[in-house]
Amino acid sequence: MVKGMREERGAGERSLLLGVGISSIGIGLYIPFSLVFFHHVTGLSFALVGIVLTATGLAGLAVMPLAGSAVDRFGARKANLLLYAVRALGFALYPFAGSLPAFAAVALITALADRSFPVVQQSLIGEVARGGARDRLQASIRALQNAGMGAGALVVSGVLALWGTDGFTYTAWGNAAAFALAGLLVSRVKPVREHAHGEPGAGGGSGGGASGPARRPPAGYRMVLADRPFLGLTAANFLTALGYSALSVLFPLYISTWLHGPDSLTGAAFTVNTALCAGVGVLIASRVRRSGARRTRAAALGALLFAAAFVGQIVLGTVRPGQTATLVTLLGIVVVYTVGELIHSPSGGALSVSAAPEAVRGRYLATYQLSYSLATALAPSLFTGLLALDGRLPWAFLTVAALGAALALTRLERHLPAEAVHTARPVPVAAAASAAAPGASTREAAATATA
């Protein structure tokens, strides 16, 4: 934070961030091992574990719209607490789910909560932060998630070194405890009501036009489907989300099958990405926010950096230099890719939250999050199919997708609400204090400080 400048922080925001960090440590206890983790915890074969996780993951997609409706009816904070409780219970029960029916039942319940969680968390950000604070909170959460998962991976490595495969059972209970503690911390979060003149409230959708007293806007998901600018924003995000899937799905395959490089290159790429996300993510997001850049243009810049990184992969795959040159070039490409991610993620996330009308924010964000889930589901088959034809082909596809996303974001800019597109800058403390002159209420001063 620049000296003399400030942003309003929601009540319990630190508790929310601490909860995210703790739950991310728990997630890091099992994500690096995934199939191996569940195999050792339940005693079931890898094949059965894989089938169950795929089936329950797809089932989880079907409940995301219900999660959006639940947020709109009960509030994001209550829904967040419920999902943390379900996830804690699920991981506490995994060591006792030794039969296929028991594992399938626990995995299904846990998958429903896992798939719904991003919808609820994004909605909660909309409830506890306004203006530029949303961008800051998005960046802080992403940095904590990366740092927490990295710490969790280190912890589970130590646990396995001490107790062997029995340590997987302890990590399952450790993850359950992490989710439970995160839920307790989130219970301290206090949602903030939005000003009628500020962020999009109970009024119209992303089109920004008033419907008039004689027309009643459509309710529920009909309102989302009628909001073409927001659907365009969701489609643009789907194109970018394919790029997000590249690091975990395409990078390892490309390195081993096309570049014929060692597996250690994949580990190095992940390490660089995680370290940058955790170390400079908040700083980069802060610089973007303080520059006053429109969220649409910041997100478009992130997509363009994705495209530059993908073009770099095409060049690398064409030249195929020696191992040392490949390592240096690949890590340089990962740096460009990660900077694009750090610019796009906070701006794109805050843009979606702010473009959603408050009364139906849950449904809007459930629709938006489907773009990530669909990209994640399609990426493995899409990338492997293109890679089988030519190792550079998936990168060419991703380049076109990223450029399309950047173009779509800039074209959508004038159709989205101005409050969503423009990032509110922090103002000098002196200016905020002058707004709180005699006769001005505390709420008016706070509103002036974040307008």
Coordinates of C-alpha atoms in Angstrom, one line a residue:
M1 CA 0.0 0.0 0.0
V2 CA 1.4 3.4 -1.0
K3 CA 1.9 5.7 2.0
G4 CA -1.0 8.1 2.4
M5 CA -3.4 5.9 0.5
R6 CA -6.0 3.4 1.7
E7 CA -8.7 1.1 0.7
E8 CA -11.7 0.0 2.8
R9 CA -11.4 -3.5 4.1
G10 CA -14.5 -5.6 4.9
A11 CA -15.1 -6.8 8.4
G12 CA -13.4 -10.2 8.8
E13 CA -11.5 -10.0 5.6
R14 CA -8.3 -11.1 7.3
S15 CA -10.2 -14.1 8.7
L16 CA -11.3 -14.9 5.1
L17 CA -7.7 -14.8 3.8
L18 CA -6.4 -16.8 6.7
G19 CA -9.1 -19.4 6.1
V20 CA -8.1 -19.6 2.4
G21 CA -4.5 -20.1 3.4
I22 CA -5.2 -22.9 5.9
S23 CA -7.6 -24.7 3.5
S24 CA -5.1 -24.5 0.7
I25 CA -2.5 -26.2 2.9
G26 CA -5.0 -29.0 3.4
I27 CA -5.6 -29.2 -0.3
G28 CA -1.8 -29.4 -0.9
L29 CA -1.7 -32.4 1.3
Y30 CA -3.4 -34.6 -1.3
I31 CA -3.6 -32.8 -4.7
P32 CA 0.1 -33.7 -5.7
F33 CA -0.7 -37.4 -5.2
S34 CA -4.5 -37.5 -6.1
L35 CA -5.0 -41.1 -7.3
V36 CA -2.2 -42.4 -5.2
F37 CA -3.7 -40.6 -2.1
F38 CA -7.2 -42.1 -2.5
H39 CA -5.7 -45.6 -3.4
H40 CA -3.8 -45.8 -0.2
V41 CA -6.5 -44.2 2.0
T42 CA -9.3 -46.5 0.7
G43 CA -7.4 -49.6 -0.4
L44 CA -9.2 -49.6 -3.7
S45 CA -7.4 -50.1 -7.1
F46 CA -6.2 -47.2 -9.1
A47 CA -8.7 -48.0 -11.9
L48 CA -11.7 -48.0 -9.5
V49 CA -10.5 -44.8 -7.9
G50 CA -10.1 -43.1 -11.3
I51 CA -13.6 -44.1 -12.5
V52 CA -15.2 -42.9 -9.3
L53 CA -13.4 -39.6 -9.3
T54 CA -14.3 -38.9 -12.9
A55 CA -17.9 -39.8 -12.5
T56 CA -18.3 -37.8 -9.3
G57 CA -16.5 -34.8 -10.8
L58 CA -18.9 -34.7 -13.7
A59 CA -21.8 -35.0 -11.3
G60 CA -20.4 -32.0 -9.5
L61 CA -20.8 -29.9 -12.6
A62 CA -24.5 -30.5 -12.6
V63 CA -25.0 -28.9 -9.1
M64 CA -23.1 -25.7 -9.8
P65 CA -26.4 -23.9 -11.0
L66 CA -28.0 -25.1 -7.7
A67 CA -25.1 -23.6 -5.8
G68 CA -25.7 -20.3 -7.5
S69 CA -29.3 -20.4 -6.5
A70 CA -28.4 -21.2 -2.9
V71 CA -26.1 -18.2 -2.8
D72 CA -28.8 -15.9 -4.0
R73 CA -31.3 -17.3 -1.5
F74 CA -29.2 -17.8 1.7
G75 CA -26.1 -15.6 1.1
A76 CA -22.5 -16.6 0.1
R77 CA -21.3 -16.7 3.7
K78 CA -23.8 -19.4 4.8
A79 CA -23.2 -21.4 1.7
N80 CA -19.4 -21.1 2.2
L81 CA -19.7 -22.4 5.8
L82 CA -21.8 -25.4 4.6
L83 CA -19.4 -26.4 1.9
Y84 CA -16.4 -26.2 4.3
A85 CA -18.3 -28.4 6.7
V86 CA -19.2 -31.0 3.9
R87 CA -15.6 -31.1 2.7
A88 CA -14.3 -31.5 6.3
L89 CA -16.7 -34.4 6.9
G90 CA -15.8 -36.0 3.6
F91 CA -12.1 -36.1 4.2
A92 CA -12.7 -37.3 7.8
L93 CA -14.7 -40.2 6.4
Y94 CA -12.3 -41.2 3.5
P95 CA -10.1 -43.5 5.7
F96 CA -13.3 -45.5 6.6
A97 CA -14.6 -45.8 3.0
G98 CA -12.9 -49.1 2.2
S99 CA -15.6 -50.5 0.0
L100 CA -16.5 -49.2 -3.5
P101 CA -20.1 -48.1 -2.5
A102 CA -18.8 -46.2 0.6
F103 CA -16.0 -44.5 -1.4
A104 CA -18.4 -43.6 -4.2
A105 CA -20.8 -42.0 -1.7
V106 CA -18.2 -40.0 0.2
A107 CA -16.5 -39.0 -3.1
L108 CA -19.8 -37.8 -4.5
I109 CA -20.7 -35.7 -1.6
T110 CA -17.2 -34.2 -1.5
A111 CA -17.1 -33.6 -5.2
L112 CA -20.4 -31.7 -5.1
A113 CA -18.9 -29.4 -2.5
D114 CA -15.6 -29.0 -4.3
R115 CA -17.2 -28.1 -7.6
S116 CA -19.6 -25.6 -6.0
F117 CA -16.9 -23.9 -3.9
P118 CA -15.5 -21.5 -6.5
V119 CA -18.9 -20.2 -7.2
V120 CA -19.6 -19.5 -3.5
Q121 CA -16.1 -18.1 -2.9
Q122 CA -16.3 -15.6 -5.8
S123 CA -19.8 -14.6 -4.5
L124 CA -18.4 -14.1 -1.1
I125 CA -15.7 -11.8 -2.5
G126 CA -18.5 -9.7 -4.0
E127 CA -20.2 -9.5 -0.5
V128 CA -17.2 -8.4 1.5
A129 CA -15.3 -6.1 -0.9
R130 CA -16.2 -3.3 -3.3
G131 CA -14.4 -1.4 -6.1
G132 CA -10.7 -1.9 -6.4
A133 CA -10.7 -3.9 -3.1
R134 CA -12.2 -6.8 -5.1
D135 CA -9.1 -6.9 -7.4
R136 CA -6.8 -6.8 -4.3
L137 CA -8.7 -9.6 -2.6
Q138 CA -8.7 -11.7 -5.7
A139 CA -4.9 -11.4 -6.0
S140 CA -4.4 -12.0 -2.3
I141 CA -6.5 -15.2 -2.4
R142 CA -4.7 -16.5 -5.4
A143 CA -1.3 -15.9 -3.8
L144 CA -2.4 -17.6 -0.6
Q145 CA -3.7 -20.6 -2.5
N146 CA -0.4 -21.1 -4.3
A147 CA 1.6 -20.6 -1.1
G148 CA -0.7 -22.8 0.9
M149 CA -0.7 -25.7 -1.6
G150 CA 3.1 -25.5 -1.9
A151 CA 3.4 -25.7 1.9
G152 CA 0.9 -28.6 2.0
A153 CA 3.0 -30.5 -0.5
L154 CA 6.1 -30.0 1.6
V155 CA 4.2 -31.2 4.7
V156 CA 2.9 -34.3 3.1
S157 CA 6.4 -35.2 1.8
G158 CA 7.6 -35.1 5.4
V159 CA 4.7 -37.1 6.7
L160 CA 5.2 -39.8 4.1
A161 CA 9.0 -39.9 4.9
L162 CA 8.1 -40.5 8.6
W163 CA 5.2 -42.9 8.4
G164 CA 5.2 -44.2 4.8
T165 CA 1.9 -44.9 3.1
D166 CA 0.1 -44.8 6.4
G167 CA 0.8 -41.1 6.4
F168 CA -1.9 -40.7 3.7
T169 CA -4.5 -41.5 6.4
Y170 CA -3.1 -38.7 8.6
T171 CA -3.1 -36.3 5.8
A172 CA -6.8 -37.0 5.1
W173 CA -7.6 -36.1 8.7
G174 CA -5.3 -33.1 8.5
N175 CA -7.2 -31.9 5.4
A176 CA -10.5 -32.3 7.3
A177 CA -9.1 -30.3 10.2
A178 CA -7.9 -27.6 7.8
F179 CA -11.4 -27.3 6.2
A180 CA -13.1 -27.2 9.6
L181 CA -10.7 -24.4 10.9
A182 CA -11.2 -22.4 7.6
G183 CA -15.0 -22.6 8.1
L184 CA -14.7 -21.3 11.7
L185 CA -12.6 -18.4 10.4
V186 CA -15.1 -17.6 7.6
S187 CA -17.9 -17.4 10.2
R188 CA -16.3 -14.1 11.4
V189 CA -16.7 -12.5 7.9
K190 CA -19.3 -9.7 7.7
P191 CA -20.9 -9.0 4.3
V192 CA -21.0 -5.4 3.2
R193 CA -24.2 -4.0 1.6
E194 CA -23.6 -2.2 -1.7
H195 CA -24.5 1.4 -2.3
A196 CA -27.3 2.0 -4.8
H197 CA -25.0 4.3 -6.8
G198 CA -21.9 2.1 -6.6
E199 CA -21.4 -1.4 -7.8
P200 CA -24.2 -3.2 -9.7
G201 CA -26.9 -3.7 -7.2
A202 CA -30.4 -5.0 -7.5
G203 CA -30.8 -3.2 -10.7
G204 CA -30.4 -4.4 -14.3
G205 CA -27.9 -6.8 -15.7
S206 CA -24.6 -6.3 -17.5
G207 CA -26.3 -4.5 -20.4
G208 CA -26.6 -1.5 -18.1
G209 CA -29.9 -0.3 -19.6
A210 CA -32.9 0.4 -17.4
S211 CA -35.9 -1.7 -18.1
G212 CA -38.5 0.9 -17.1
P213 CA -41.3 0.7 -14.6
A214 CA -43.6 -1.2 -16.9
R215 CA -41.2 -4.0 -17.7
R216 CA -40.3 -6.6 -15.1
P217 CA -36.8 -8.2 -15.6
P218 CA -36.7 -12.0 -15.9
A219 CA -35.9 -13.9 -12.8
G220 CA -33.3 -16.5 -11.9
Y221 CA -31.3 -18.0 -14.7
R222 CA -33.6 -16.5 -17.3
M223 CA -32.1 -13.2 -16.3
V224 CA -28.5 -14.6 -16.8
L225 CA -29.4 -16.1 -20.2
A226 CA -31.0 -12.8 -21.3
D227 CA -27.8 -10.9 -20.4
R228 CA -25.8 -11.1 -23.6
P229 CA -22.8 -9.0 -22.5
F230 CA -22.3 -11.3 -19.5
L231 CA -22.6 -14.4 -21.6
G232 CA -20.0 -12.9 -23.9
L233 CA -17.8 -12.3 -21.0
T234 CA -18.2 -16.0 -19.9
A235 CA -17.4 -17.2 -23.5
A236 CA -14.3 -15.0 -23.5
N237 CA -13.2 -16.5 -20.2
F238 CA -13.7 -20.0 -21.6
L239 CA -11.1 -19.3 -24.2
T240 CA -8.7 -18.0 -21.6
A241 CA -9.5 -20.9 -19.2
L242 CA -8.2 -23.3 -21.8
G243 CA -4.8 -21.6 -21.4
Y244 CA -5.0 -22.0 -17.6
S245 CA -5.3 -25.8 -18.2
A246 CA -2.2 -25.9 -20.3
L247 CA 0.3 -25.8 -17.4
S248 CA -1.0 -29.0 -15.7
V249 CA -2.2 -30.9 -18.7
L250 CA -0.3 -29.9 -21.8
F251 CA 3.1 -28.9 -20.4
P252 CA 4.1 -32.3 -19.1
L253 CA 3.0 -34.2 -22.3
Y254 CA 4.7 -31.6 -24.6
I255 CA 8.0 -31.8 -22.7
S256 CA 8.1 -35.6 -22.6
T257 CA 6.7 -36.5 -26.1
W258 CA 7.7 -33.6 -28.3
L259 CA 10.8 -32.0 -26.7
H260 CA 11.9 -35.4 -25.3
G261 CA 13.0 -33.6 -22.1
P262 CA 13.3 -35.0 -18.6
D263 CA 10.4 -35.0 -16.2
S264 CA 12.4 -32.6 -14.0
L265 CA 11.6 -29.8 -16.5
T266 CA 7.9 -30.2 -15.6
G267 CA 8.8 -29.9 -11.9
A268 CA 10.9 -26.8 -12.6
A269 CA 8.0 -25.2 -14.6
F270 CA 5.5 -25.8 -11.8
T271 CA 8.0 -24.5 -9.2
V272 CA 8.6 -21.2 -11.1
N273 CA 4.8 -20.7 -11.6
T274 CA 4.0 -21.4 -8.0
A275 CA 6.8 -19.3 -6.6
L276 CA 5.9 -16.3 -8.8
C277 CA 2.1 -16.6 -8.0
A278 CA 2.9 -16.7 -4.3
G279 CA 5.7 -14.1 -4.3
V280 CA 4.7 -11.3 -6.6
G281 CA 1.0 -12.0 -7.4
V282 CA -0.3 -9.3 -5.0
L283 CA 2.4 -6.8 -6.1
I284 CA 1.6 -7.2 -9.8
A285 CA -2.2 -6.9 -9.2
S286 CA -1.6 -3.8 -7.0
R287 CA 0.4 -2.2 -9.8
V288 CA -2.3 -2.9 -12.3
R289 CA -5.0 -1.6 -10.0
R290 CA -3.2 1.6 -9.2
S291 CA -2.5 2.3 -12.8
G292 CA -6.2 2.8 -13.2
A293 CA -6.4 0.3 -16.1
R294 CA -9.8 -0.9 -17.0
R295 CA -10.5 -4.4 -15.9
T296 CA -11.4 -5.5 -19.4
R297 CA -8.1 -4.2 -20.8
A298 CA -6.1 -5.6 -18.0
A299 CA -7.7 -9.0 -18.5
A300 CA -7.1 -8.6 -22.3
L301 CA -3.4 -7.9 -21.6
G302 CA -3.2 -11.1 -19.6
A303 CA -4.7 -13.0 -22.5
L304 CA -2.1 -11.4 -24.9
L305 CA 0.7 -12.5 -22.6
F306 CA -0.7 -16.0 -22.7
A307 CA -0.7 -15.8 -26.5
A308 CA 3.0 -14.7 -26.4
A309 CA 3.9 -17.6 -24.2
F310 CA 2.2 -20.0 -26.5
V311 CA 3.9 -18.6 -29.5
G312 CA 7.2 -19.1 -27.6
Q313 CA 6.3 -22.8 -27.2
I314 CA 5.7 -23.1 -31.0
V315 CA 9.2 -21.6 -31.6
L316 CA 10.8 -23.8 -29.0
G317 CA 9.1 -26.9 -30.5
T318 CA 10.3 -25.9 -34.0
V319 CA 13.9 -25.1 -33.1
R320 CA 14.4 -27.8 -30.4
P321 CA 17.7 -26.6 -29.1
G322 CA 20.0 -28.5 -26.6
Q323 CA 18.9 -29.4 -23.1
T324 CA 20.4 -26.3 -21.4
A325 CA 18.9 -23.9 -24.0
T326 CA 15.5 -25.7 -23.7
L327 CA 15.5 -25.3 -19.9
V328 CA 16.3 -21.6 -20.0
T329 CA 13.8 -20.9 -22.8
L330 CA 11.1 -23.0 -21.2
L331 CA 11.5 -21.2 -17.9
G332 CA 11.4 -17.8 -19.7
I333 CA 8.2 -18.9 -21.3
V334 CA 6.7 -19.9 -18.0
V335 CA 7.6 -16.5 -16.5
V336 CA 5.7 -14.7 -19.4
Y337 CA 2.8 -17.2 -18.9
T338 CA 2.7 -16.6 -15.2
V339 CA 2.7 -12.8 -15.5
G340 CA -0.2 -13.1 -17.9
E341 CA -2.0 -15.3 -15.3
L342 CA -1.3 -12.8 -12.5
I343 CA -2.6 -9.9 -14.6
H344 CA -5.7 -11.7 -15.9
S345 CA -6.9 -13.6 -12.9
P346 CA -7.6 -10.7 -10.4
S347 CA -9.0 -8.4 -13.2
G348 CA -11.1 -11.1 -14.8
G349 CA -12.4 -12.3 -11.5
A350 CA -13.3 -8.9 -10.2
L351 CA -14.9 -8.0 -13.6
S352 CA -17.2 -11.0 -13.4
V353 CA -18.2 -10.3 -9.7
S354 CA -18.8 -6.6 -10.4
A355 CA -20.8 -7.2 -13.6
A356 CA -23.2 -9.5 -11.8
P357 CA -26.3 -7.8 -10.3
E358 CA -26.2 -8.3 -6.5
A359 CA -29.6 -9.9 -6.2
V360 CA -28.7 -12.8 -8.5
R361 CA -24.9 -12.7 -8.2
G362 CA -24.8 -16.4 -7.3
R363 CA -26.5 -17.5 -10.5
Y364 CA -24.3 -15.2 -12.6
L365 CA -21.1 -16.5 -11.1
A366 CA -22.3 -20.1 -11.3
T367 CA -22.7 -19.5 -15.1
Y368 CA -19.3 -17.8 -15.3
Q369 CA -17.5 -20.6 -13.3
L370 CA -18.9 -23.2 -15.8
S371 CA -16.4 -21.7 -18.3
Y372 CA -13.5 -22.9 -16.1
S373 CA -15.1 -26.3 -15.4
L374 CA -15.9 -26.9 -19.1
A375 CA -12.4 -25.9 -20.1
T376 CA -10.9 -28.3 -17.5
A377 CA -13.1 -31.1 -18.6
L378 CA -12.3 -30.6 -22.4
A379 CA -8.6 -29.9 -22.1
P380 CA -7.2 -33.4 -21.7
S381 CA -8.9 -34.9 -24.8
L382 CA -8.4 -31.7 -26.8
F383 CA -4.7 -31.3 -26.1
T384 CA -3.9 -35.0 -26.5
G385 CA -5.7 -35.2 -29.8
L386 CA -3.9 -32.2 -31.2
L387 CA -0.6 -33.3 -29.8
A388 CA -0.9 -36.6 -31.6
L389 CA -1.0 -34.7 -34.9
D390 CA 1.8 -32.2 -34.2
G391 CA 3.4 -31.1 -30.9
R392 CA 3.0 -27.4 -31.9
L393 CA -0.7 -27.7 -32.9
P394 CA -2.2 -27.4 -29.4
W395 CA -0.1 -24.3 -28.8
A396 CA -1.3 -22.8 -32.1
F397 CA -4.9 -23.5 -31.0
L398 CA -4.3 -21.9 -27.6
T399 CA -2.7 -18.8 -29.3
V400 CA -5.8 -18.3 -31.4
A401 CA -8.1 -18.8 -28.4
A402 CA -6.1 -16.3 -26.3
L403 CA -6.1 -13.7 -29.0
G404 CA -9.9 -14.2 -29.5
A405 CA -10.4 -13.7 -25.7
A406 CA -8.4 -10.5 -25.8
L407 CA -10.4 -9.2 -28.7
A408 CA -13.7 -10.2 -27.2
L409 CA -12.9 -8.4 -23.9
T410 CA -12.1 -5.2 -25.6
R411 CA -15.2 -5.4 -27.7
L412 CA -17.4 -6.1 -24.7
E413 CA -16.1 -3.2 -22.7
R414 CA -18.7 -0.7 -23.8
H415 CA -21.6 -3.2 -23.2
L416 CA -20.7 -4.0 -19.6
P417 CA -21.5 -1.7 -16.6
A418 CA -19.1 1.1 -16.1
E419 CA -18.8 0.2 -12.4
A420 CA -17.6 -3.2 -13.4
V421 CA -15.1 -2.1 -16.1
H422 CA -13.4 0.7 -14.2
T423 CA -11.3 -0.1 -11.1
A424 CA -11.8 2.3 -8.2
R425 CA -8.5 3.8 -7.2
P426 CA -7.5 4.3 -3.5
V427 CA -7.6 8.0 -2.6
P428 CA -5.3 10.0 -0.3
V429 CA -6.2 9.6 3.4
A430 CA -6.4 13.4 3.7
A431 CA -9.1 13.5 1.0
A432 CA -11.0 10.8 2.8
A433 CA -10.7 12.7 6.0
S434 CA -12.0 15.8 4.4
A435 CA -15.0 13.9 3.3
A436 CA -15.7 13.1 6.9
A437 CA -16.1 16.8 7.8
P438 CA -18.7 17.9 10.4
G439 CA -22.1 16.9 9.2
A440 CA -20.9 14.0 7.1
S441 CA -21.6 10.5 8.3
T442 CA -19.0 7.8 8.8
R443 CA -20.7 5.8 6.1
E444 CA -20.5 8.7 3.7
A445 CA -16.8 9.1 4.4
A446 CA -16.2 5.4 3.7
A447 CA -18.1 5.6 0.5
T448 CA -16.0 8.6 -0.6
A449 CA -12.8 6.8 0.2
T450 CA -13.7 3.9 -2.1
A451 CA -15.7 5.6 -4.8

